[in-house]
CSV table of C-alpha atoms and ligand atoms in Angstrom, one decimal:
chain,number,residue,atom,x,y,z
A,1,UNK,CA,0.0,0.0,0.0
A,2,UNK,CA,1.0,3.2,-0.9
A,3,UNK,CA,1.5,5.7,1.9
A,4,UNK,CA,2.3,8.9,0.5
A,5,UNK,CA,-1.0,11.2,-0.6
A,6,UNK,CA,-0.9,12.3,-4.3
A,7,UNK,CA,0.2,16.0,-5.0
A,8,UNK,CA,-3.2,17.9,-6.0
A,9,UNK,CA,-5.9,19.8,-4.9
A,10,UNK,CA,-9.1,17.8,-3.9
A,11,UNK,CA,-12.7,18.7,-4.8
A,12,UNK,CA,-12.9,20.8,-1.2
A,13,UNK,CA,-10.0,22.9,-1.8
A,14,UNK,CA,-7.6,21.4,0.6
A,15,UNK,CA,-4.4,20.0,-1.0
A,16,UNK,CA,-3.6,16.3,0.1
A,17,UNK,CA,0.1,16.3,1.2
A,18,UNK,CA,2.5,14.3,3.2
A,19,UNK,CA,2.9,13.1,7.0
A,20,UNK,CA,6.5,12.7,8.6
A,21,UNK,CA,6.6,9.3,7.8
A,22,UNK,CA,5.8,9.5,3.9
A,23,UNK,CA,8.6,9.4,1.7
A,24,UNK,CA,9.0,11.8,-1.2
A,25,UNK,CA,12.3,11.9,-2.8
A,26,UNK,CA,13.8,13.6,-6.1
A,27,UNK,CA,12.7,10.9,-8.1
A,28,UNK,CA,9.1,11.3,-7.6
A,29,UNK,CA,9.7,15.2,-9.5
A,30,UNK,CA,10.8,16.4,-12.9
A,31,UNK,CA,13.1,19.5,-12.3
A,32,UNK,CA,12.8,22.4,-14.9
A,33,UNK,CA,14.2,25.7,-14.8
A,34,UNK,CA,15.3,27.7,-12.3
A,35,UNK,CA,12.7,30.3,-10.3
A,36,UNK,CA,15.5,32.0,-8.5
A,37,UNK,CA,18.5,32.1,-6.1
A,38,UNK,CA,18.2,32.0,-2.4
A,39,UNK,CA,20.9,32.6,0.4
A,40,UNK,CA,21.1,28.8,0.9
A,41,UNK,CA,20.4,27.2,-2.4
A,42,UNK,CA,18.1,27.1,-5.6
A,43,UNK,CA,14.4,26.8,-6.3
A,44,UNK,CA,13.4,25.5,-9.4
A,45,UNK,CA,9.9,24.6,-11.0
A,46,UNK,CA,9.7,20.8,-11.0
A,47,UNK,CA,6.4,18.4,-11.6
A,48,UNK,CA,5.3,15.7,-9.6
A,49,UNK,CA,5.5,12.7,-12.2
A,50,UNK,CA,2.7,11.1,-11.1
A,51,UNK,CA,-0.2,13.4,-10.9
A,52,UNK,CA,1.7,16.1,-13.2
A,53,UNK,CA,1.0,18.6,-10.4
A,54,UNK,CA,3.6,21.9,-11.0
A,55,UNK,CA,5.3,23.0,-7.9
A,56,UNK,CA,8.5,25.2,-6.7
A,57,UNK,CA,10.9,23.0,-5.4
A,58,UNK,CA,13.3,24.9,-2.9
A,59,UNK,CA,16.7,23.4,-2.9
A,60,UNK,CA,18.8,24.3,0.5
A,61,UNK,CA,22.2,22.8,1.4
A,62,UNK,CA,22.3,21.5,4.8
A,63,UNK,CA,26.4,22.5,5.2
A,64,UNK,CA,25.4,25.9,4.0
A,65,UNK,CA,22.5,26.3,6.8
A,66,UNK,CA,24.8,24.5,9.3
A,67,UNK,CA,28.0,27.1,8.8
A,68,UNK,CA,25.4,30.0,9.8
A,69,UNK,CA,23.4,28.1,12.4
A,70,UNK,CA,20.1,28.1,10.6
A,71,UNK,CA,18.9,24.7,11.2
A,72,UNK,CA,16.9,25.8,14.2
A,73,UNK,CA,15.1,28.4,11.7
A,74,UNK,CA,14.1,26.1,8.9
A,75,UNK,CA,13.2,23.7,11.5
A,76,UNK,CA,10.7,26.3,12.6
A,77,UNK,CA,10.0,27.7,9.2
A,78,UNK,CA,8.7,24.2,8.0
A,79,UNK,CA,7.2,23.3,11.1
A,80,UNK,CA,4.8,26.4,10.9
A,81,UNK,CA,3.9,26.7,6.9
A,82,UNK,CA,3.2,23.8,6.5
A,83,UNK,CA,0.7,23.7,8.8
A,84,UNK,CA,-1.1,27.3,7.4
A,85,UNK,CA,-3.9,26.7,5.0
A,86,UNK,CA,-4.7,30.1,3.5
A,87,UNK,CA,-5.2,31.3,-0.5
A,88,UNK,CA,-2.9,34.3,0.4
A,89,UNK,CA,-0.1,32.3,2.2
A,90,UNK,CA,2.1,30.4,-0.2
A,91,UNK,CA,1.8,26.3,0.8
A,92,UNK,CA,4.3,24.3,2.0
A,93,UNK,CA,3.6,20.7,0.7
A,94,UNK,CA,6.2,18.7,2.3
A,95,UNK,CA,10.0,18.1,2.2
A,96,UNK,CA,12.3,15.3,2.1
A,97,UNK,CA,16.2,15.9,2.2
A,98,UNK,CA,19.1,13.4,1.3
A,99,UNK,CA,22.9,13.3,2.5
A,100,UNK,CA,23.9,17.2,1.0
A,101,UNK,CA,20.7,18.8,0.3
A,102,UNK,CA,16.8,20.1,2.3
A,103,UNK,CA,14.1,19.7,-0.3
A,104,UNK,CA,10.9,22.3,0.4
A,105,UNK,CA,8.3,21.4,-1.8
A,106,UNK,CA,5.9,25.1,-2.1
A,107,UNK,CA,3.1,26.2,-3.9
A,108,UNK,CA,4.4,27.2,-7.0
A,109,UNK,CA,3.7,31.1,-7.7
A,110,UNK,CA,3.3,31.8,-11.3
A,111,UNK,CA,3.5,35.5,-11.4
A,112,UNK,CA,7.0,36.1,-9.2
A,113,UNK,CA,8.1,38.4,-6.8
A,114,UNK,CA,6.3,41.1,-6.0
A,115,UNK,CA,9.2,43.6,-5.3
A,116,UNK,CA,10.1,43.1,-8.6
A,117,UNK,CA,6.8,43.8,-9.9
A,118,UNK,CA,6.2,47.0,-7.8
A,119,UNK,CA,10.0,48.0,-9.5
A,120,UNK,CA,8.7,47.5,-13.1
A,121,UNK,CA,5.5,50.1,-12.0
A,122,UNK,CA,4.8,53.4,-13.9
A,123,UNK,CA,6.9,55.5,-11.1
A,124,UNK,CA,7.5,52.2,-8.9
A,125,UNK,CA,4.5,52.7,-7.2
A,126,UNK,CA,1.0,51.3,-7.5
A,127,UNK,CA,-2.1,52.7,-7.7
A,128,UNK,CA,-4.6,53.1,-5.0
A,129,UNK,CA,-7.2,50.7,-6.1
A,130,UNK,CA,-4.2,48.1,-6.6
A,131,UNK,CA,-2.7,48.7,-3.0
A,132,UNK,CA,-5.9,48.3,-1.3
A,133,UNK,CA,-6.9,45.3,-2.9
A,134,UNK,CA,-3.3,43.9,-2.1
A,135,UNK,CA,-4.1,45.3,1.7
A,136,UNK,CA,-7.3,43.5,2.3
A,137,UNK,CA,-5.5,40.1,0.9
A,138,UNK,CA,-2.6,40.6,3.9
A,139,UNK,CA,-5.1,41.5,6.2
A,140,UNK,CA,-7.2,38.1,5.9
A,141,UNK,CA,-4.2,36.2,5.8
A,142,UNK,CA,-2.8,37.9,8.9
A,143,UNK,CA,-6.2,37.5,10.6
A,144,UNK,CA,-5.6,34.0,10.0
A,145,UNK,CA,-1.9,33.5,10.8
A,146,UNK,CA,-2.9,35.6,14.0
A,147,UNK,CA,-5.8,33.5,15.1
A,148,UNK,CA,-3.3,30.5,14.6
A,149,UNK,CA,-0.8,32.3,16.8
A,150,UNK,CA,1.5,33.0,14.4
A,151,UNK,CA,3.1,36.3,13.8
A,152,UNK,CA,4.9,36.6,10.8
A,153,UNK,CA,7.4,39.8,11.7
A,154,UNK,CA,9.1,40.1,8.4
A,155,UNK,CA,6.6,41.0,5.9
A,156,UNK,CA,7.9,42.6,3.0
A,157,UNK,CA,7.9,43.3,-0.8
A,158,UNK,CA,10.8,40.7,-1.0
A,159,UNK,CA,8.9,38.0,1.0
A,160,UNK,CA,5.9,37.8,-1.1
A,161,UNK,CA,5.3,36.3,-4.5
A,162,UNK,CA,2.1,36.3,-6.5
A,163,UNK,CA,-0.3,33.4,-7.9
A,164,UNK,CA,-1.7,32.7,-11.4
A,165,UNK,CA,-4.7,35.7,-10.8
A,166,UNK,CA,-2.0,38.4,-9.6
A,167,UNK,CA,-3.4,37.0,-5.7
A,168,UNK,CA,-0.6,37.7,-2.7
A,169,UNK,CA,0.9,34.9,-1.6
A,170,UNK,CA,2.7,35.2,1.9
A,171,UNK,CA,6.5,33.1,1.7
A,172,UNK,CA,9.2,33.2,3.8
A,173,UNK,CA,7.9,32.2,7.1
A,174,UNK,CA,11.9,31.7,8.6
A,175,UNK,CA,11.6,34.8,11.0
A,176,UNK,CA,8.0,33.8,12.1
A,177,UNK,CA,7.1,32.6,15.6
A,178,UNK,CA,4.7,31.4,17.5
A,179,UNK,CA,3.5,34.1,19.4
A,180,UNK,CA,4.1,35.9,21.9
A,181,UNK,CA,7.3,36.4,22.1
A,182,UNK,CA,9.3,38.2,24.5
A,183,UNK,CA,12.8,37.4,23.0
A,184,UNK,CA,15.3,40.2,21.8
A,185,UNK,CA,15.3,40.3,17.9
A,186,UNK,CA,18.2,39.9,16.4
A,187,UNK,CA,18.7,42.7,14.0
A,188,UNK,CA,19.9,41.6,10.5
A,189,UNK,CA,19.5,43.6,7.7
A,190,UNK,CA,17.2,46.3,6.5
A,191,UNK,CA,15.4,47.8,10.1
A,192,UNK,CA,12.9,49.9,7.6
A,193,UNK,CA,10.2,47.6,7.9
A,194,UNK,CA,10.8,46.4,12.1
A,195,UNK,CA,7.9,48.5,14.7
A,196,UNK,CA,9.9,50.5,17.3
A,197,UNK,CA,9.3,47.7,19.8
A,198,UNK,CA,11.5,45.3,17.7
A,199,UNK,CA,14.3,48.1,17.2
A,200,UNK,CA,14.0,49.1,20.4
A,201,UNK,CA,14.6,45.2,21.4
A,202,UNK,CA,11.4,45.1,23.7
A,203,UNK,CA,9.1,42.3,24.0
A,204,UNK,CA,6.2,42.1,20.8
A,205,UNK,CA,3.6,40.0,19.9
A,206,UNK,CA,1.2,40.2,16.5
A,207,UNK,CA,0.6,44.0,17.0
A,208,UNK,CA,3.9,43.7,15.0
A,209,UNK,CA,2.6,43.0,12.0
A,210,UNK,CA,0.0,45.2,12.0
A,211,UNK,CA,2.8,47.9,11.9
A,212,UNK,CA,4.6,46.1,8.9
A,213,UNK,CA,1.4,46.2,6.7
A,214,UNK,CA,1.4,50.0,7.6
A,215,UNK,CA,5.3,50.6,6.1
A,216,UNK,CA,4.1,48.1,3.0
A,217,UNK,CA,1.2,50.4,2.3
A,218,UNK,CA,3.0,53.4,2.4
A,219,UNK,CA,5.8,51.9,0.4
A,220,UNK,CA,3.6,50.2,-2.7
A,221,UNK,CA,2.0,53.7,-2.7
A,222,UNK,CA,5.1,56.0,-3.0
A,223,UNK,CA,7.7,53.5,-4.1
A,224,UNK,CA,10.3,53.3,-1.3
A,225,UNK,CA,9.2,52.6,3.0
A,226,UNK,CA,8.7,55.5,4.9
A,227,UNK,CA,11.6,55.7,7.2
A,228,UNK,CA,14.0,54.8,4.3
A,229,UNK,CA,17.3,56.9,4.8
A,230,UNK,CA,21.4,56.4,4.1
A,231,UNK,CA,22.4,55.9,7.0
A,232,UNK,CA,21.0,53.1,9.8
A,233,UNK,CA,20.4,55.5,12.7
A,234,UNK,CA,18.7,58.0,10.9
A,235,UNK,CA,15.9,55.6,10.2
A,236,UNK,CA,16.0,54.2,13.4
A,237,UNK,CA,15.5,57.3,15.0
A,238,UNK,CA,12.7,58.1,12.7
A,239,UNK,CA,10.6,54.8,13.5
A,240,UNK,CA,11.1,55.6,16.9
A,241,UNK,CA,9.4,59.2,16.4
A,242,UNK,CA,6.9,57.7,13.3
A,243,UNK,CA,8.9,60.7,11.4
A,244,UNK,CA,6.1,59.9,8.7
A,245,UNK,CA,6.0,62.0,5.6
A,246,UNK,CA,3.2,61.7,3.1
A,247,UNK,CA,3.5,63.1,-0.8
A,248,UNK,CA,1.1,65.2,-2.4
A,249,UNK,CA,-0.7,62.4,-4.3
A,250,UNK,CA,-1.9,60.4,-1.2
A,251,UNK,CA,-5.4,60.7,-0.9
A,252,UNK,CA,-7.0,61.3,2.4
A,253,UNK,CA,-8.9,57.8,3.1
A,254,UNK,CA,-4.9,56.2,2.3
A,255,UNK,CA,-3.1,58.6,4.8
A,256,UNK,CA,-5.4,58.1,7.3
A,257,UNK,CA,-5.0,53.9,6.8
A,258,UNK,CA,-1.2,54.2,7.2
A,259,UNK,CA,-0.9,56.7,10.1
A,260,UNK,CA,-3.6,54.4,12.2
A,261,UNK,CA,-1.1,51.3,11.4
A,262,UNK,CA,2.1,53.4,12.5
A,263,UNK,CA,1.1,54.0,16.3
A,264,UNK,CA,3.9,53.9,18.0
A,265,UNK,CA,1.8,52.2,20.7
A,266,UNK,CA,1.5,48.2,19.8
A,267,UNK,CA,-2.2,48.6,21.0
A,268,UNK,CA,-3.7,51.9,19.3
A,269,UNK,CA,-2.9,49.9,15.8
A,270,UNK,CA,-6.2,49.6,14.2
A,271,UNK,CA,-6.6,46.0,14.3
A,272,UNK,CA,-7.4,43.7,11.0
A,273,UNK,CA,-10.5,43.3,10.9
A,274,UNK,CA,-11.2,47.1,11.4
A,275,UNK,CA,-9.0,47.4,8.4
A,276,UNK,CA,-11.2,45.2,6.3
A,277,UNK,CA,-14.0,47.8,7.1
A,278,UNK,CA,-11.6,51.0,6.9
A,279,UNK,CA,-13.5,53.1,3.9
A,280,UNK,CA,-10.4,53.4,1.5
A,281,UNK,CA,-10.2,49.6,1.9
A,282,UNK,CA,-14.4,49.0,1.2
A,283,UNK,CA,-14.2,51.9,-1.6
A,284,UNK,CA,-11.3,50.0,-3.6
A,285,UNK,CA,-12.2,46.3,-2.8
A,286,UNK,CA,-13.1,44.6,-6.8
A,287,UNK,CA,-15.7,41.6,-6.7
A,288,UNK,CA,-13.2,39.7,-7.6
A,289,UNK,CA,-10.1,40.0,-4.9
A,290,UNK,CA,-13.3,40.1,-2.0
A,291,UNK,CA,-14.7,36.7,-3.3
A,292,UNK,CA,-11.6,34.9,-2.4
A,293,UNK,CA,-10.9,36.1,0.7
A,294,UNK,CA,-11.9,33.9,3.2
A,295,UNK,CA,-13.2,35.7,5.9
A,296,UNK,CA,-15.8,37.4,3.6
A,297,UNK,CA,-17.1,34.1,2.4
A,298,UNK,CA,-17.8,33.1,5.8
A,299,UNK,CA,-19.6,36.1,6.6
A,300,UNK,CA,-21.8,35.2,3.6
A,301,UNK,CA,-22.2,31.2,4.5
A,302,UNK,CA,-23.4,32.9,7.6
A,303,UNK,CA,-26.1,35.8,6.5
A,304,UNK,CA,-27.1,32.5,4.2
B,1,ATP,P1,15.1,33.2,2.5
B,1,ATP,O1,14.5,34.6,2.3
B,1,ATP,O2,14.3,32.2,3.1
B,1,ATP,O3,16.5,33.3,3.0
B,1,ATP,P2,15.7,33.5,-0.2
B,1,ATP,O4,15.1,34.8,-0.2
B,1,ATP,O5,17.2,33.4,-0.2
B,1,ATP,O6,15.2,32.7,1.0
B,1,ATP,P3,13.6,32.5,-1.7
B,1,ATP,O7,13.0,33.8,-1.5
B,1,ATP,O8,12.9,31.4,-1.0
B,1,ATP,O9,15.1,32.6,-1.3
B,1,ATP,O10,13.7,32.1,-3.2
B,1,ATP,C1,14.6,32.8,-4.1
B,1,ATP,C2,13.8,33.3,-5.3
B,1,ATP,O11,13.2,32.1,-6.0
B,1,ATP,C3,12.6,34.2,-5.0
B,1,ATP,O12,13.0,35.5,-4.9
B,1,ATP,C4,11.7,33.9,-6.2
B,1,ATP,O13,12.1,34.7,-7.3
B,1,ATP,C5,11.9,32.5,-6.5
B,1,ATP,N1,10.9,31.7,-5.8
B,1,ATP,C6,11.0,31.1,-4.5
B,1,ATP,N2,9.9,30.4,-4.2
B,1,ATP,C7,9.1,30.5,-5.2
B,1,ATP,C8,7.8,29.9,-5.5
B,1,ATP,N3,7.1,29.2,-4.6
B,1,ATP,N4,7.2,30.2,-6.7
B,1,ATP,C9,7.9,30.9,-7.6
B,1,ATP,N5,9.1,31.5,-7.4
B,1,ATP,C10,9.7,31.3,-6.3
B,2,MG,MG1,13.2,35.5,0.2
């Protein structure tokens, strides 16, 4: 008997995949060309021979991860997406791994990285129909990593790719935790997305993210984050003061959004669900982004 589920999506949506036990292994995938480079491998598009069913197949080298102590990280970054079941947070499938080499087997996402799409935008920007629409997706999909206990705490343009109908698709869950957390971040790279609790190194929980969506609004709506500056303690000095400045071209419903995102207080954040009713959000949301969300479909299997 054969132990290991098929790749594909059933009739109710959910996408049979693999337990600890089952065994998938390169030869159960056809590799084709690359996707893209990581920090600690490759990640290809590959096929599952069997039921044909196209994936991204993430190639990490375990002496790579070990020389920078990451196994911890991947360890949790499996453990928890693999586990989230949400049309706006990218799947993990499964993994297997050999003697060299960790195999993540994702949700293939056909239309890329969305910092490169917001790049290749008239003035790098998008419009404000666009950004709320992509708003609403993170929101729902926040509201459910939230209510899973999971905050994600490095949301940004980099760490999200898009599906086959343009739809956000949450990746990169190593920095994620479950929440709370009172540990110190470590700081490692770019600090213009982190809320002044995580530069300031004080205890956070989800609230966290709420602030992250504010700096990603701002940024696919003027091209570059808010507190974006030269020099590392000139932008950490302006998080701590939410040193905001808004362009000309914002409207009013979008600058009022951002600035109730960027309190400096974790709490005053206008929480998700408030943001799914904010008017710039309701005045911008298409028929088409709002019937896949899931939170609005179970308001209307409720009303029904
Ligand atoms: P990490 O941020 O975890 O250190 P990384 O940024 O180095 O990893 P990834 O972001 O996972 O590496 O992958 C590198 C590139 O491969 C991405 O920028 C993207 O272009 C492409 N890619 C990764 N996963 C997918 C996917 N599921 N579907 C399509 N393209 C992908
Ligand atoms: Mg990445």
């Amino acid at each position: 008997m054969e132990t290991k589920q098929p790749l594909k999506e059933s009739s109710t949506n959910q996408v049979n995949e693999t337990s600890d036990e089952d065994e998938w292994s390169l030869d159960n995938f056809e590799i084709g060309r690359p996707l893209g480079k990581g920090k600690f491998g490759n990640v290809y598009l590959a096929r599952e021979i069997k039921s044909k069913f196209i994936i991204a197949l993430k190639v990490l080298f375990k002496s790579q991860l070990q020389k920078c102590h990451m196994e911890h990280q991947l360890r949790r970054e499996i453990e928890i997406q693999s586990h989230l079941r949400h049309p706006n947070v990218l799947r993990m499938y499964g993994y297997f791994y050999d003697e060299t080499r960790i195999y993540l087997i994702l949700e293939f996402a056909a239309n890329g990285e969305m910092y490169k799409f917001l790049k290749r935008q008239p003035h790098g920007r998008f419009s404000e129909p666009q950004t709320a629409n992509y708003m609403a997706q993170l929101a729902d999909a926040l509201m459910y990593c939230h209510a899973q206990k999971v905050i994600h705490r490095d949301i940004k343009p980099e760490n999200l790719l898009l599906g086959i109908h343009g739809e956000i698709k949450i990746a990169d869950f190593g920095w994620s935790v479950h929440a709370p957390s009172s540990r110190r971040t470590t700081m490692c790279g770019t600090l213009d997305y982190l809320a002044p609790e995580m530069v300031e190194g004080r205890s956070h929980d989800e609230h966290v993210d709420l602030w992250t969506l504010g700096i990603l609004c701002y940024e696919f709506l003027v091209g570059s984050p808010p507190f974006e500056e030269e020099k590392q303690d000139l932008t950490y000095r302006r998080i701590c003061k939410v040193d905001i400045r808004f362009p000309a071209h914002l409207s009013v419903g979008a600058k009022d959004l951002i600035a109730k995102l960027l309190r400096p207080k974790a709490e005053d954040r206008i929480p998700l669900k408030k943001l799914l009713e904010h008017p710039w959000i309701v005045m911008h949301l298409t028929e088409e982004v709002r019937s896949r969300l899931p939170s609005f479909q179970k308001v209307k299997s409720e009303k029904a």
